[in-house]
């Protein structure tokens, strides 16, 4: 029990640094839109869905600079989902702030929160989170039920 209590909190852990790609990766499409993904711990299913919609995806590390990202020539930038406290990702927040107004941005989960922080909003950890309240949804493209996921920030 003492070892558990002595462990650092999630805000102190550099989980995104451990999960993010270390080098550029491409999922090539011939004629789809160019989407550069800032990888904060993206789930493979999201990449599969982008590929299934013919997106030309370039995955970059979470600590990439805005000029590096703009030099890839994307049509839009996706800030991915991932674990942890978004306020600890100062470099990513700064990068998104610099990209704002220059290229379309969209985010998933942690990515939404990073965009919000880049635009001056505040985030906070929910006391009890939304764990355990996943909801089934139907993917109309394939007629199959999938389950959404909610996390604690």
Short mmCIF file of N, CA and C in Angstrom, two decimals:
data_model
loop_
_atom_site.label_atom_id
_atom_site.label_comp_id
_atom_site.label_asym_id
_atom_site.label_seq_id
_atom_site.Cartn_x
_atom_site.Cartn_y
_atom_site.Cartn_z
N UNK A 1 0.82 -1.19 0.00
CA UNK A 1 0.00 0.00 0.00
C UNK A 1 0.87 1.26 0.00
N UNK A 2 1.95 1.26 0.78
CA UNK A 2 2.81 2.43 0.84
C UNK A 2 3.43 2.72 -0.53
N UNK A 3 3.81 1.66 -1.23
CA UNK A 3 4.38 1.86 -2.57
C UNK A 3 3.37 2.48 -3.51
N UNK A 4 2.11 2.08 -3.40
CA UNK A 4 1.06 2.65 -4.23
C UNK A 4 0.88 4.12 -3.93
N UNK A 5 0.81 4.47 -2.67
CA UNK A 5 0.63 5.87 -2.26
C UNK A 5 1.82 6.71 -2.70
N UNK A 6 3.02 6.14 -2.69
CA UNK A 6 4.23 6.87 -3.04
C UNK A 6 4.39 7.11 -4.54
N UNK A 7 3.59 6.46 -5.36
CA UNK A 7 3.69 6.62 -6.81
C UNK A 7 3.26 8.04 -7.20
N UNK A 8 3.92 8.61 -8.22
CA UNK A 8 3.51 9.95 -8.68
C UNK A 8 2.12 9.90 -9.30
N UNK A 9 1.41 11.02 -9.21
CA UNK A 9 0.10 11.13 -9.84
C UNK A 9 0.24 11.19 -11.35
N UNK A 10 -0.86 11.00 -12.06
CA UNK A 10 -0.80 10.99 -13.52
C UNK A 10 -0.31 12.32 -14.08
N UNK A 11 -0.59 13.42 -13.38
CA UNK A 11 -0.13 14.73 -13.85
C UNK A 11 1.39 14.84 -13.82
N UNK A 12 2.03 14.05 -12.98
CA UNK A 12 3.48 14.10 -12.86
C UNK A 12 4.18 13.13 -13.82
N UNK A 13 3.45 12.22 -14.39
CA UNK A 13 4.04 11.23 -15.30
C UNK A 13 4.08 11.79 -16.72
N UNK A 14 5.10 11.42 -17.45
CA UNK A 14 5.23 11.86 -18.85
C UNK A 14 4.74 10.74 -19.76
N UNK A 15 3.46 10.43 -19.64
CA UNK A 15 2.89 9.29 -20.36
C UNK A 15 2.85 9.56 -21.87
N UNK A 16 2.47 10.77 -22.26
CA UNK A 16 2.39 11.09 -23.70
C UNK A 16 3.77 10.95 -24.33
N UNK A 17 4.81 11.37 -23.64
CA UNK A 17 6.17 11.24 -24.14
C UNK A 17 6.52 9.77 -24.42
N UNK A 18 6.00 8.88 -23.60
CA UNK A 18 6.27 7.45 -23.76
C UNK A 18 5.45 6.84 -24.91
N UNK A 19 4.25 7.38 -25.15
CA UNK A 19 3.34 6.80 -26.14
C UNK A 19 3.48 7.39 -27.54
N UNK A 20 3.87 8.65 -27.63
CA UNK A 20 3.92 9.33 -28.92
C UNK A 20 4.99 8.72 -29.82
N UNK A 21 4.72 8.76 -31.12
CA UNK A 21 5.73 8.31 -32.08
C UNK A 21 6.99 9.16 -31.92
N UNK A 22 8.12 8.59 -32.21
CA UNK A 22 9.39 9.33 -32.12
C UNK A 22 9.82 9.87 -33.48
N UNK A 23 9.22 9.33 -34.54
CA UNK A 23 9.57 9.79 -35.89
C UNK A 23 8.30 9.86 -36.73
N UNK A 24 8.39 10.56 -37.84
CA UNK A 24 7.24 10.69 -38.73
C UNK A 24 6.87 9.33 -39.30
N UNK A 25 5.55 9.10 -39.41
CA UNK A 25 5.03 7.88 -40.04
C UNK A 25 3.93 8.30 -41.00
N UNK A 26 3.88 7.66 -42.16
CA UNK A 26 2.87 8.02 -43.15
C UNK A 26 1.97 6.83 -43.46
N UNK A 27 0.67 7.12 -43.55
CA UNK A 27 -0.32 6.17 -44.05
C UNK A 27 -0.79 6.80 -45.35
N UNK A 28 -0.25 6.34 -46.44
CA UNK A 28 -0.38 6.99 -47.74
C UNK A 28 -1.73 6.76 -48.40
N UNK A 29 -2.21 7.84 -49.02
CA UNK A 29 -3.40 7.79 -49.87
C UNK A 29 -3.07 8.57 -51.13
N UNK A 30 -3.61 8.15 -52.24
CA UNK A 30 -3.29 8.80 -53.50
C UNK A 30 -4.00 10.14 -53.66
N UNK A 31 -5.27 10.20 -53.32
CA UNK A 31 -6.01 11.43 -53.60
C UNK A 31 -6.83 11.96 -52.43
N UNK A 32 -6.58 11.48 -51.23
CA UNK A 32 -7.34 11.93 -50.08
C UNK A 32 -6.77 13.20 -49.47
N UNK A 33 -7.51 13.79 -48.54
CA UNK A 33 -7.03 15.00 -47.87
C UNK A 33 -5.81 14.69 -47.01
N UNK A 34 -4.88 15.63 -46.95
CA UNK A 34 -3.69 15.46 -46.13
C UNK A 34 -3.97 15.85 -44.69
N UNK A 35 -3.91 14.89 -43.79
CA UNK A 35 -4.15 15.12 -42.37
C UNK A 35 -2.85 14.84 -41.62
N UNK A 36 -2.30 15.86 -40.98
CA UNK A 36 -1.15 15.65 -40.11
C UNK A 36 -1.69 15.44 -38.71
N UNK A 37 -1.30 14.33 -38.09
CA UNK A 37 -1.77 13.96 -36.75
C UNK A 37 -0.67 14.24 -35.74
N UNK A 38 -0.94 15.11 -34.77
CA UNK A 38 -0.04 15.28 -33.64
C UNK A 38 -0.36 14.15 -32.68
N UNK A 39 0.58 13.24 -32.53
CA UNK A 39 0.36 11.99 -31.79
C UNK A 39 0.61 12.18 -30.29
N UNK A 40 -0.48 12.20 -29.54
CA UNK A 40 -0.41 12.28 -28.08
C UNK A 40 -0.74 10.93 -27.45
N UNK A 41 -0.74 9.88 -28.27
CA UNK A 41 -1.09 8.54 -27.79
C UNK A 41 -2.29 8.00 -28.55
N UNK A 42 -2.36 8.32 -29.83
CA UNK A 42 -3.53 7.99 -30.66
C UNK A 42 -3.81 6.49 -30.67
N UNK A 43 -5.09 6.16 -30.70
CA UNK A 43 -5.51 4.76 -30.79
C UNK A 43 -5.49 4.33 -32.26
N UNK A 44 -5.09 3.10 -32.49
CA UNK A 44 -4.98 2.58 -33.86
C UNK A 44 -6.30 2.65 -34.61
N UNK A 45 -7.43 2.47 -33.94
CA UNK A 45 -8.73 2.50 -34.62
C UNK A 45 -8.98 3.85 -35.28
N UNK A 46 -8.49 4.93 -34.68
CA UNK A 46 -8.66 6.25 -35.27
C UNK A 46 -7.87 6.34 -36.57
N UNK A 47 -6.66 5.84 -36.57
CA UNK A 47 -5.85 5.83 -37.79
C UNK A 47 -6.50 4.95 -38.86
N UNK A 48 -7.05 3.81 -38.44
CA UNK A 48 -7.75 2.93 -39.38
C UNK A 48 -8.95 3.63 -40.00
N UNK A 49 -9.69 4.39 -39.19
CA UNK A 49 -10.87 5.10 -39.71
C UNK A 49 -10.46 6.20 -40.68
N UNK A 50 -9.38 6.92 -40.38
CA UNK A 50 -8.89 7.94 -41.32
C UNK A 50 -8.47 7.28 -42.64
N UNK A 51 -7.76 6.16 -42.54
CA UNK A 51 -7.33 5.44 -43.74
C UNK A 51 -8.53 4.95 -44.54
N UNK A 52 -9.56 4.43 -43.86
CA UNK A 52 -10.74 3.92 -44.55
C UNK A 52 -11.50 5.03 -45.28
N UNK A 53 -11.26 6.26 -44.88
CA UNK A 53 -11.89 7.41 -45.54
C UNK A 53 -10.92 8.08 -46.53
N UNK A 54 -9.88 7.34 -46.88
CA UNK A 54 -8.93 7.73 -47.92
C UNK A 54 -8.09 8.96 -47.55
N UNK A 55 -7.90 9.22 -46.26
CA UNK A 55 -7.05 10.34 -45.85
C UNK A 55 -5.58 9.97 -46.03
N UNK A 56 -4.80 10.95 -46.45
CA UNK A 56 -3.35 10.80 -46.53
C UNK A 56 -2.81 11.29 -45.18
N UNK A 57 -2.46 10.36 -44.30
CA UNK A 57 -2.16 10.67 -42.90
C UNK A 57 -0.66 10.69 -42.66
N UNK A 58 -0.21 11.75 -42.02
CA UNK A 58 1.17 11.84 -41.55
C UNK A 58 1.12 12.00 -40.03
N UNK A 59 1.73 11.06 -39.32
CA UNK A 59 1.74 11.08 -37.86
C UNK A 59 3.07 11.68 -37.42
N UNK A 60 2.98 12.73 -36.57
CA UNK A 60 4.19 13.40 -36.09
C UNK A 60 4.23 13.35 -34.56
N UNK A 61 5.43 13.45 -33.97
CA UNK A 61 5.54 13.44 -32.51
C UNK A 61 4.80 14.61 -31.86
N UNK A 62 4.39 14.42 -30.63
CA UNK A 62 3.65 15.45 -29.89
C UNK A 62 4.48 16.72 -29.68
N UNK A 63 5.79 16.62 -29.75
CA UNK A 63 6.64 17.78 -29.51
C UNK A 63 7.17 18.42 -30.80
N UNK A 64 6.49 18.17 -31.91
CA UNK A 64 6.85 18.79 -33.19
C UNK A 64 6.57 20.29 -33.11
N UNK A 65 7.31 21.07 -33.89
CA UNK A 65 7.08 22.51 -33.92
C UNK A 65 6.01 22.86 -34.96
N UNK A 66 5.46 24.05 -34.83
CA UNK A 66 4.43 24.48 -35.79
C UNK A 66 5.03 24.58 -37.19
N UNK A 67 6.26 25.06 -37.31
CA UNK A 67 6.86 25.16 -38.65
C UNK A 67 7.11 23.78 -39.25
N UNK A 68 7.52 22.82 -38.42
CA UNK A 68 7.68 21.44 -38.92
C UNK A 68 6.35 20.92 -39.46
N UNK A 69 5.28 21.18 -38.73
CA UNK A 69 3.95 20.69 -39.13
C UNK A 69 3.49 21.39 -40.40
N UNK A 70 3.62 22.71 -40.46
CA UNK A 70 3.20 23.45 -41.65
C UNK A 70 4.02 23.04 -42.87
N UNK A 71 5.28 22.71 -42.67
CA UNK A 71 6.14 22.29 -43.79
C UNK A 71 5.72 20.95 -44.38
N UNK A 72 4.89 20.19 -43.68
CA UNK A 72 4.39 18.92 -44.24
C UNK A 72 3.26 19.17 -45.23
N UNK A 73 2.74 20.40 -45.28
CA UNK A 73 1.71 20.76 -46.25
C UNK A 73 0.36 20.11 -46.04
N UNK A 74 -0.12 20.00 -44.80
CA UNK A 74 -1.40 19.33 -44.58
C UNK A 74 -2.60 20.19 -44.97
N UNK A 75 -3.72 19.52 -45.21
CA UNK A 75 -4.99 20.22 -45.39
C UNK A 75 -5.60 20.55 -44.04
N UNK A 76 -5.26 19.77 -43.02
CA UNK A 76 -5.76 19.98 -41.65
C UNK A 76 -4.84 19.26 -40.68
N UNK A 77 -4.96 19.64 -39.41
CA UNK A 77 -4.16 19.01 -38.35
C UNK A 77 -5.10 18.45 -37.30
N UNK A 78 -4.90 17.19 -36.96
CA UNK A 78 -5.64 16.51 -35.89
C UNK A 78 -4.73 16.41 -34.68
N UNK A 79 -5.20 16.90 -33.53
CA UNK A 79 -4.49 16.69 -32.27
C UNK A 79 -5.18 15.50 -31.63
N UNK A 80 -4.42 14.44 -31.41
CA UNK A 80 -5.02 13.15 -31.05
C UNK A 80 -5.43 13.06 -29.59
N UNK A 81 -6.11 11.99 -29.32
CA UNK A 81 -6.43 11.59 -27.96
C UNK A 81 -5.15 11.12 -27.28
N UNK A 82 -5.24 10.90 -26.00
CA UNK A 82 -4.10 10.40 -25.23
C UNK A 82 -4.40 10.52 -23.75
N UNK A 83 -3.49 10.06 -22.92
CA UNK A 83 -3.71 10.05 -21.48
C UNK A 83 -3.18 11.30 -20.79
N UNK A 84 -3.65 11.51 -19.58
CA UNK A 84 -3.04 12.49 -18.70
C UNK A 84 -3.65 13.86 -18.71
N UNK A 85 -2.96 14.74 -18.01
CA UNK A 85 -3.38 16.12 -17.80
C UNK A 85 -2.91 16.96 -18.98
N UNK A 86 -3.83 17.56 -19.74
CA UNK A 86 -3.43 18.32 -20.92
C UNK A 86 -2.56 19.54 -20.59
N UNK A 87 -2.71 20.09 -19.40
CA UNK A 87 -1.95 21.30 -19.05
C UNK A 87 -0.46 21.05 -18.92
N UNK A 88 -0.05 19.78 -18.82
CA UNK A 88 1.38 19.47 -18.73
C UNK A 88 2.06 19.48 -20.10
N UNK A 89 1.29 19.53 -21.16
CA UNK A 89 1.83 19.46 -22.53
C UNK A 89 2.06 20.87 -23.08
N UNK A 90 2.88 21.63 -22.38
CA UNK A 90 3.12 23.06 -22.69
C UNK A 90 3.58 23.26 -24.14
N UNK A 91 4.51 22.43 -24.60
CA UNK A 91 5.02 22.60 -25.97
C UNK A 91 3.91 22.36 -27.00
N UNK A 92 3.12 21.33 -26.79
CA UNK A 92 2.03 21.03 -27.73
C UNK A 92 0.99 22.15 -27.72
N UNK A 93 0.67 22.66 -26.55
CA UNK A 93 -0.27 23.79 -26.44
C UNK A 93 0.27 24.99 -27.22
N UNK A 94 1.54 25.29 -27.05
CA UNK A 94 2.16 26.41 -27.76
C UNK A 94 2.14 26.19 -29.27
N UNK A 95 2.43 24.97 -29.70
CA UNK A 95 2.40 24.64 -31.12
C UNK A 95 1.01 24.85 -31.70
N UNK A 96 -0.01 24.37 -30.99
CA UNK A 96 -1.39 24.53 -31.46
C UNK A 96 -1.77 26.01 -31.50
N UNK A 97 -1.34 26.77 -30.51
CA UNK A 97 -1.61 28.21 -30.50
C UNK A 97 -1.01 28.86 -31.76
N UNK A 98 0.20 28.46 -32.12
CA UNK A 98 0.86 29.01 -33.31
C UNK A 98 0.19 28.57 -34.61
N UNK A 99 -0.43 27.40 -34.62
CA UNK A 99 -1.13 26.89 -35.81
C UNK A 99 -2.51 27.51 -35.98
N UNK A 100 -3.08 28.01 -34.89
CA UNK A 100 -4.44 28.56 -34.92
C UNK A 100 -4.55 29.68 -35.95
N UNK A 101 -5.54 29.57 -36.81
CA UNK A 101 -5.79 30.57 -37.84
C UNK A 101 -4.98 30.34 -39.12
N UNK A 102 -4.04 29.41 -39.09
CA UNK A 102 -3.22 29.14 -40.26
C UNK A 102 -3.68 27.91 -41.03
N UNK A 103 -4.33 27.00 -40.31
CA UNK A 103 -4.76 25.74 -40.91
C UNK A 103 -5.91 25.19 -40.06
N UNK A 104 -6.86 24.48 -40.67
CA UNK A 104 -7.94 23.89 -39.85
C UNK A 104 -7.38 22.91 -38.82
N UNK A 105 -7.88 23.01 -37.60
CA UNK A 105 -7.48 22.15 -36.49
C UNK A 105 -8.69 21.40 -35.98
N UNK A 106 -8.50 20.15 -35.61
CA UNK A 106 -9.55 19.42 -34.90
C UNK A 106 -8.89 18.46 -33.93
N UNK A 107 -9.63 18.11 -32.88
CA UNK A 107 -9.06 17.28 -31.85
C UNK A 107 -10.01 16.20 -31.40
N UNK A 108 -9.43 15.21 -30.74
CA UNK A 108 -10.20 14.13 -30.13
C UNK A 108 -9.77 14.06 -28.67
N UNK A 109 -10.71 14.10 -27.76
CA UNK A 109 -10.46 13.94 -26.32
C UNK A 109 -9.37 14.89 -25.83
N UNK A 110 -8.19 14.37 -25.53
CA UNK A 110 -7.07 15.20 -25.07
C UNK A 110 -6.80 16.32 -26.08
N UNK A 111 -6.94 16.02 -27.36
CA UNK A 111 -6.74 17.03 -28.40
C UNK A 111 -7.69 18.20 -28.28
N UNK A 112 -8.97 17.93 -27.94
CA UNK A 112 -9.93 19.02 -27.70
C UNK A 112 -9.44 19.91 -26.56
N UNK A 113 -8.96 19.27 -25.52
CA UNK A 113 -8.52 20.01 -24.34
C UNK A 113 -7.27 20.84 -24.65
N UNK A 114 -6.37 20.31 -25.46
CA UNK A 114 -5.17 21.06 -25.86
C UNK A 114 -5.57 22.28 -26.68
N UNK A 115 -6.51 22.11 -27.61
CA UNK A 115 -7.00 23.25 -28.40
C UNK A 115 -7.62 24.29 -27.47
N UNK A 116 -8.42 23.85 -26.52
CA UNK A 116 -9.05 24.77 -25.57
C UNK A 116 -8.01 25.56 -24.78
N UNK A 117 -6.99 24.87 -24.27
CA UNK A 117 -5.93 25.55 -23.52
C UNK A 117 -5.16 26.52 -24.42
N UNK A 118 -4.93 26.14 -25.67
CA UNK A 118 -4.22 27.02 -26.61
C UNK A 118 -5.01 28.30 -26.87
N UNK A 119 -6.33 28.21 -26.77
CA UNK A 119 -7.20 29.37 -27.01
C UNK A 119 -7.53 30.13 -25.73
N UNK A 120 -6.94 29.72 -24.61
CA UNK A 120 -7.11 30.47 -23.37
C UNK A 120 -8.10 29.92 -22.37
N UNK A 121 -8.72 28.80 -22.68
CA UNK A 121 -9.68 28.20 -21.74
C UNK A 121 -8.91 27.48 -20.62
N UNK A 122 -9.63 27.07 -19.62
CA UNK A 122 -9.05 26.31 -18.50
C UNK A 122 -9.66 24.91 -18.50
N UNK A 123 -8.89 23.94 -18.05
CA UNK A 123 -9.40 22.58 -17.87
C UNK A 123 -9.13 22.16 -16.43
N UNK A 124 -9.87 21.18 -15.98
CA UNK A 124 -9.63 20.64 -14.64
C UNK A 124 -10.06 19.19 -14.62
N UNK A 125 -9.45 18.45 -13.72
CA UNK A 125 -9.77 17.03 -13.58
C UNK A 125 -11.10 16.89 -12.86
N UNK A 126 -11.98 16.08 -13.43
CA UNK A 126 -13.26 15.81 -12.77
C UNK A 126 -13.02 14.99 -11.51
N UNK A 127 -13.79 15.27 -10.49
CA UNK A 127 -13.62 14.57 -9.22
C UNK A 127 -13.77 13.06 -9.40
N UNK A 128 -14.77 12.64 -10.15
CA UNK A 128 -15.02 11.22 -10.33
C UNK A 128 -14.86 10.75 -11.77
N UNK A 129 -14.62 11.63 -12.69
CA UNK A 129 -14.43 11.24 -14.08
C UNK A 129 -15.69 10.63 -14.67
N UNK A 130 -15.57 10.17 -15.87
CA UNK A 130 -16.68 9.54 -16.58
C UNK A 130 -16.37 8.09 -16.90
N UNK A 131 -15.52 7.50 -16.13
CA UNK A 131 -15.18 6.10 -16.37
C UNK A 131 -16.40 5.22 -16.16
N UNK A 132 -16.51 4.21 -16.99
CA UNK A 132 -17.61 3.26 -16.82
C UNK A 132 -18.90 3.68 -17.47
N UNK A 133 -18.90 4.82 -18.16
CA UNK A 133 -20.13 5.26 -18.81
C UNK A 133 -19.98 5.25 -20.33
N UNK A 134 -19.38 4.21 -20.83
CA UNK A 134 -19.25 4.07 -22.27
C UNK A 134 -20.62 3.77 -22.87
N UNK A 135 -20.83 4.27 -24.07
CA UNK A 135 -22.13 4.11 -24.71
C UNK A 135 -21.98 3.40 -26.05
N UNK A 136 -22.86 2.45 -26.34
CA UNK A 136 -22.81 1.82 -27.65
C UNK A 136 -23.31 2.80 -28.72
N UNK A 137 -22.64 2.82 -29.85
CA UNK A 137 -23.07 3.62 -30.99
C UNK A 137 -22.98 2.75 -32.24
N UNK A 138 -23.74 3.09 -33.26
CA UNK A 138 -23.72 2.32 -34.50
C UNK A 138 -22.88 3.06 -35.53
N UNK A 139 -21.90 2.38 -36.09
CA UNK A 139 -21.11 2.91 -37.19
C UNK A 139 -21.95 2.67 -38.45
N UNK A 140 -22.54 3.73 -38.97
CA UNK A 140 -23.48 3.61 -40.10
C UNK A 140 -22.80 3.09 -41.37
N UNK A 141 -21.48 3.33 -41.50
CA UNK A 141 -20.77 2.87 -42.69
C UNK A 141 -20.71 1.35 -42.77
N UNK A 142 -20.59 0.70 -41.62
CA UNK A 142 -20.45 -0.75 -41.62
C UNK A 142 -21.62 -1.46 -40.94
N UNK A 143 -22.56 -0.67 -40.37
CA UNK A 143 -23.73 -1.26 -39.72
C UNK A 143 -23.39 -2.08 -38.49
N UNK A 144 -22.31 -1.71 -37.82
CA UNK A 144 -21.85 -2.46 -36.67
C UNK A 144 -21.85 -1.58 -35.42
N UNK A 145 -22.13 -2.18 -34.29
CA UNK A 145 -22.12 -1.45 -33.03
C UNK A 145 -20.70 -1.39 -32.48
N UNK A 146 -20.31 -0.19 -32.02
CA UNK A 146 -19.03 -0.02 -31.34
C UNK A 146 -19.31 0.68 -30.01
N UNK A 147 -18.34 0.70 -29.14
CA UNK A 147 -18.52 1.35 -27.84
C UNK A 147 -17.62 2.56 -27.74
N UNK A 148 -18.21 3.68 -27.31
CA UNK A 148 -17.42 4.89 -27.09
C UNK A 148 -16.60 4.72 -25.82
N UNK A 149 -15.60 5.58 -25.66
CA UNK A 149 -14.76 5.51 -24.47
C UNK A 149 -14.65 6.89 -23.85
N UNK A 150 -14.77 6.95 -22.54
CA UNK A 150 -14.62 8.20 -21.81
C UNK A 150 -13.52 8.02 -20.78
N UNK A 151 -12.76 9.08 -20.57
CA UNK A 151 -11.64 9.02 -19.64
C UNK A 151 -11.79 10.09 -18.57
N UNK A 152 -10.78 10.24 -17.72
CA UNK A 152 -10.94 11.01 -16.50
C UNK A 152 -10.63 12.49 -16.60
N UNK A 153 -10.04 13.00 -17.65
CA UNK A 153 -9.76 14.44 -17.72
C UNK A 153 -10.77 15.11 -18.60
#
